[in-house]
CSV table of C-alpha atoms and ligand atoms in Angstrom, one decimal:
chain,number,residue,atom,x,y,z
A,1,MET,CA,-192.8,112.9,-47.5
A,2,LYS,CA,-196.1,112.7,-45.6
A,3,ASN,CA,-199.3,111.3,-47.1
A,4,ILE,CA,-202.3,113.5,-46.2
A,5,ALA,CA,-206.0,112.7,-46.2
A,6,VAL,CA,-208.6,115.4,-45.9
A,7,LEU,CA,-212.0,114.7,-44.4
A,8,VAL,CA,-214.8,116.8,-45.7
A,9,SER,CA,-218.6,117.1,-45.7
A,10,GLY,CA,-219.4,120.3,-47.6
A,11,ASN,CA,-218.1,123.1,-49.7
A,12,GLY,CA,-214.4,122.4,-49.2
A,13,THR,CA,-212.9,125.9,-49.3
A,14,ASN,CA,-210.4,124.8,-46.7
A,15,LEU,CA,-209.5,121.8,-48.9
A,16,GLN,CA,-209.1,124.2,-51.8
A,17,THR,CA,-206.5,126.2,-49.8
A,18,LEU,CA,-204.5,123.0,-49.3
A,19,ILE,CA,-204.8,122.1,-53.0
A,20,ASP,CA,-203.5,125.6,-53.9
A,21,ALA,CA,-200.7,125.4,-51.3
A,22,ALA,CA,-199.6,122.0,-52.6
A,23,LYS,CA,-199.3,123.4,-56.2
A,24,TYR,CA,-196.7,125.8,-54.9
A,25,ASP,CA,-195.0,123.1,-52.8
A,26,LEU,CA,-196.1,125.0,-49.6
A,27,LEU,CA,-197.1,121.9,-47.5
A,28,GLY,CA,-193.6,121.1,-46.3
A,29,GLY,CA,-193.4,118.1,-48.7
A,30,GLY,CA,-196.8,116.8,-47.7
A,31,GLU,CA,-198.9,115.2,-50.5
A,32,LEU,CA,-202.7,115.3,-50.7
A,33,CYS,CA,-203.4,111.6,-51.3
A,34,LEU,CA,-207.0,111.1,-50.4
A,35,VAL,CA,-210.2,113.1,-49.8
A,36,ILE,CA,-213.0,111.3,-47.8
A,37,SER,CA,-216.5,112.7,-47.7
A,38,SER,CA,-219.3,111.8,-45.4
A,39,GLU,CA,-221.8,113.3,-48.0
A,40,LYS,CA,-222.1,112.1,-51.5
A,41,GLU,CA,-223.0,115.5,-52.9
A,42,ALA,CA,-220.3,117.5,-51.2
A,43,TYR,CA,-218.8,120.1,-53.5
A,44,ALA,CA,-215.4,119.3,-52.0
A,45,LEU,CA,-215.5,116.0,-53.9
A,46,LYS,CA,-215.6,118.0,-57.2
A,47,ARG,CA,-212.6,120.1,-56.1
A,48,ALA,CA,-210.7,116.9,-55.4
A,49,ALA,CA,-211.6,115.3,-58.7
A,50,GLU,CA,-210.7,118.4,-60.7
A,51,ASN,CA,-207.2,118.2,-59.1
A,52,GLN,CA,-206.8,114.4,-59.6
A,53,ILE,CA,-206.9,113.6,-55.9
A,54,PRO,CA,-208.4,110.2,-55.2
A,55,THR,CA,-211.7,110.3,-53.3
A,56,ALA,CA,-213.8,108.0,-51.2
A,57,ILE,CA,-217.4,108.5,-50.0
A,58,VAL,CA,-218.4,107.0,-46.6
A,59,GLU,CA,-221.9,108.2,-46.3
A,60,TRP,CA,-222.9,108.9,-42.7
A,61,ASP,CA,-226.6,108.7,-43.7
A,62,LYS,CA,-226.0,105.0,-44.5
A,63,TYR,CA,-224.3,104.2,-41.2
A,64,LYS,CA,-226.3,106.5,-38.8
A,65,PRO,CA,-226.4,105.9,-35.8
A,66,TYR,CA,-223.6,103.2,-36.0
A,67,ARG,CA,-220.6,105.4,-35.3
A,68,GLU,CA,-218.2,102.5,-34.7
A,69,ALA,CA,-218.9,100.9,-38.1
A,70,PHE,CA,-218.6,104.3,-39.8
A,71,SER,CA,-215.3,105.0,-38.0
A,72,ALA,CA,-213.9,101.6,-38.9
A,73,GLU,CA,-214.7,102.2,-42.6
A,74,ILE,CA,-212.9,105.6,-42.4
A,75,LEU,CA,-209.9,103.9,-40.7
A,76,ARG,CA,-209.8,101.3,-43.4
A,77,HIS,CA,-209.4,103.9,-46.1
A,78,LEU,CA,-206.7,105.7,-44.1
A,79,THR,CA,-204.6,102.7,-43.4
A,80,GLU,CA,-205.0,101.2,-46.9
A,81,ASN,CA,-203.7,104.5,-48.3
A,82,SER,CA,-200.8,104.7,-45.8
A,83,ILE,CA,-202.0,108.1,-44.5
A,84,ASP,CA,-199.7,109.9,-42.1
A,85,LEU,CA,-201.8,113.0,-41.4
A,86,VAL,CA,-205.6,113.3,-41.2
A,87,VAL,CA,-207.0,116.8,-41.7
A,88,PHE,CA,-210.6,117.4,-40.6
A,89,ALA,CA,-211.7,120.3,-42.8
A,90,GLY,CA,-215.4,120.8,-42.3
A,91,PHE,CA,-216.1,117.1,-41.5
A,92,ARG,CA,-219.5,116.9,-39.8
A,93,VAL,CA,-219.3,113.5,-38.1
A,94,ILE,CA,-217.5,112.8,-34.8
A,95,LEU,CA,-215.4,109.6,-35.1
A,96,ASP,CA,-215.0,107.1,-32.3
A,97,HIS,CA,-211.9,106.4,-30.2
A,98,SER,CA,-210.4,103.8,-32.5
A,99,VAL,CA,-209.4,106.4,-35.1
A,100,CYS,CA,-208.0,108.7,-32.4
A,101,LYS,CA,-205.9,105.9,-31.0
A,102,THR,CA,-204.5,104.9,-34.3
A,103,TYR,CA,-203.8,108.5,-35.4
A,104,SER,CA,-203.0,110.0,-32.0
A,105,ASP,CA,-201.1,113.3,-32.6
A,106,ALA,CA,-201.6,112.9,-36.3
A,107,MET,CA,-205.1,114.3,-36.8
A,108,ILE,CA,-205.9,118.0,-37.0
A,109,ASN,CA,-209.2,119.9,-37.0
A,110,ILE,CA,-210.1,123.4,-38.0
A,111,HIS,CA,-212.7,125.2,-35.9
A,112,PRO,CA,-214.1,128.7,-36.7
A,113,SER,CA,-213.7,130.3,-33.3
A,114,LEU,CA,-211.0,131.1,-30.8
A,115,VAL,CA,-211.1,127.8,-28.8
A,116,PRO,CA,-212.2,127.4,-25.9
A,117,SER,CA,-214.9,129.9,-26.9
A,118,PHE,CA,-217.9,128.7,-28.9
A,119,CYS,CA,-216.7,125.2,-29.4
A,120,GLY,CA,-217.7,121.6,-28.5
A,121,GLU,CA,-220.8,119.7,-29.3
A,122,GLY,CA,-223.5,121.7,-31.0
A,123,PHE,CA,-221.1,124.4,-32.2
A,124,TYR,CA,-220.8,123.9,-35.9
A,125,GLY,CA,-221.5,125.9,-39.1
A,126,LEU,CA,-223.3,129.1,-38.6
A,127,LYS,CA,-224.2,128.3,-35.0
A,128,VAL,CA,-220.6,129.2,-34.0
A,129,HIS,CA,-220.9,132.7,-35.5
A,130,GLU,CA,-224.5,133.2,-34.2
A,131,ALA,CA,-223.2,132.5,-30.7
A,132,ALA,CA,-220.3,134.9,-31.1
A,133,LEU,CA,-222.6,137.7,-32.2
A,134,GLU,CA,-225.1,136.9,-29.5
A,135,LYS,CA,-222.4,137.2,-26.9
A,136,GLY,CA,-221.2,140.5,-28.4
A,137,VAL,CA,-217.5,139.5,-28.6
A,138,LYS,CA,-215.4,142.0,-30.4
A,139,ILE,CA,-212.8,139.5,-31.6
A,140,THR,CA,-213.3,136.0,-32.9
A,141,GLY,CA,-211.2,133.9,-35.2
A,142,ALA,CA,-210.1,130.3,-36.0
A,143,THR,CA,-208.2,127.5,-34.3
A,144,ILE,CA,-206.3,124.5,-35.5
A,145,HIS,CA,-206.0,121.8,-32.9
A,146,LEU,CA,-205.1,118.2,-32.6
A,147,VAL,CA,-208.0,115.9,-32.5
A,148,ASN,CA,-208.5,113.8,-29.4
A,149,GLU,CA,-211.5,111.9,-27.9
A,150,HIS,CA,-213.1,115.2,-26.6
A,151,CYS,CA,-214.8,117.4,-29.2
A,152,ASP,CA,-212.7,120.5,-30.0
A,153,GLN,CA,-210.5,120.1,-26.9
A,154,GLY,CA,-207.3,118.7,-28.3
A,155,PRO,CA,-204.0,120.7,-27.9
A,156,ILE,CA,-204.0,124.0,-29.8
A,157,ILE,CA,-201.5,124.3,-32.7
A,158,LEU,CA,-202.4,127.7,-34.2
A,159,GLN,CA,-205.0,130.5,-33.8
A,160,LYS,CA,-205.7,133.7,-35.7
A,161,SER,CA,-208.0,136.4,-34.6
A,162,VAL,CA,-210.6,138.3,-36.7
A,163,GLU,CA,-212.4,141.5,-35.9
A,164,VAL,CA,-216.2,141.4,-35.3
A,165,ARG,CA,-218.1,144.4,-36.8
A,166,GLU,CA,-221.2,145.9,-35.5
A,167,ASP,CA,-223.2,145.2,-38.6
A,168,ASP,CA,-222.0,141.6,-39.0
A,169,THR,CA,-224.6,138.9,-39.7
A,170,PRO,CA,-223.6,135.3,-39.0
A,171,GLU,CA,-223.1,134.7,-42.7
A,172,VAL,CA,-220.8,137.8,-43.2
A,173,LEU,CA,-218.8,136.9,-40.1
A,174,GLN,CA,-218.5,133.2,-41.2
A,175,GLN,CA,-217.1,134.4,-44.6
A,176,ARG,CA,-214.6,136.8,-43.0
A,177,VAL,CA,-213.3,134.1,-40.6
A,178,LEU,CA,-212.9,131.7,-43.5
A,179,GLU,CA,-211.0,134.2,-45.6
A,180,GLU,CA,-208.9,136.0,-43.0
A,181,ALA,CA,-208.1,133.2,-40.6
A,182,GLU,CA,-209.0,129.6,-41.6
A,183,HIS,CA,-207.5,129.8,-45.1
A,184,THR,CA,-204.2,131.1,-43.7
A,185,ILE,CA,-203.6,128.9,-40.7
A,186,LEU,CA,-204.7,125.6,-42.1
A,187,PRO,CA,-202.0,125.3,-44.8
A,188,GLU,CA,-199.5,126.7,-42.2
A,189,ALA,CA,-200.4,124.0,-39.7
A,190,VAL,CA,-200.2,121.2,-42.3
A,191,LYS,CA,-196.7,122.5,-43.2
A,192,LEU,CA,-195.6,122.5,-39.6
A,193,PHE,CA,-196.8,118.9,-39.2
A,194,CYS,CA,-195.1,117.7,-42.4
A,195,GLU,CA,-191.8,119.4,-41.4
A,196,ARG,CA,-192.1,117.7,-38.0
A,197,ARG,CA,-192.0,121.0,-36.2
A,198,ILE,CA,-195.0,120.1,-33.9
A,199,LYS,CA,-194.0,118.7,-30.5
A,200,VAL,CA,-196.8,117.7,-28.1
A,201,ILE,CA,-196.0,117.8,-24.4
A,202,GLY,CA,-198.9,117.0,-22.1
A,203,ASN,CA,-201.8,119.0,-23.4
A,204,LYS,CA,-199.7,121.6,-25.1
A,205,VAL,CA,-198.2,122.0,-28.5
A,206,PHE,CA,-194.8,123.5,-28.9
A,207,ILE,CA,-193.5,124.6,-32.3
A,208,ARG,CA,-189.9,124.1,-33.2
A,209,HIS,CA,-188.5,127.1,-35.0
A,210,GLU,CA,-185.8,125.1,-36.7
A,211,LEU,CA,-186.4,122.1,-39.0
A,212,ALA,CA,-186.2,118.7,-37.2
A,213,ASP,CA,-183.3,116.5,-38.4
B,301,GRF,C1,-215.2,125.8,-41.7
B,301,GRF,O1,-215.7,126.9,-41.1
B,301,GRF,C2,-214.5,124.9,-40.7
B,301,GRF,O2,-213.9,125.7,-39.7
B,301,GRF,C3,-215.6,124.1,-40.1
B,301,GRF,O3,-216.5,123.8,-41.2
B,301,GRF,C4,-216.3,124.8,-42.2
B,301,GRF,C5,-216.0,124.1,-43.5
B,301,GRF,O4,-215.9,125.0,-44.5
B,301,GRF,N1,-215.1,123.0,-39.3
B,301,GRF,P1,-215.3,124.5,-45.9
B,301,GRF,O5,-216.1,123.2,-46.3
B,301,GRF,O6,-213.9,124.2,-45.8
B,301,GRF,O7,-215.6,125.6,-46.9
């Protein structure tokens, strides 16, 4: 059994897919134990409360610009709740190295593009999809990767592509990427982690096809 914490800042549709997957026991035995939000008004908090998942609010606005103190508070919640896996699902604050060190190879992030395209600092929210449309790519998608000290550069676990259409707006594309890619590969990646099928060698992730002992 793995204890999972989900870090959020906004709507929480990715959190919702994990909640739904957990109901059907599709998280490889993982349990959603804690949702931490950096925003007190995040709708994701309501989703958690409605499903009896404990929540914590660590408001970035109150800590800004003290990233170390903010990260230490997040780390305190994670360790006090014996968290095994940390899922960044639309969390808008970059944490400092202390969290990466404690949870090395046990933190995953979802990014709404095919990394290494349209990722890194400054690429968040609609900006990712605006950049994809500006470039004229025909295919975009989503990526689940491990979190390390470099923004959006940790080893890639899963990716799924999504077609870009000529009449797409950033909002329409964002929605298609969420529905067709993010909401499929996030629960899948969490399941792989909980079943201990993810093996990291150097900067690459290998996926075991059989269950680990
Ligand atoms: C998603 O597009 C995710 O890839 C990005 O932030 C967005 C969060 O959406 N990191 P939601 O809050 O899960 O609906």
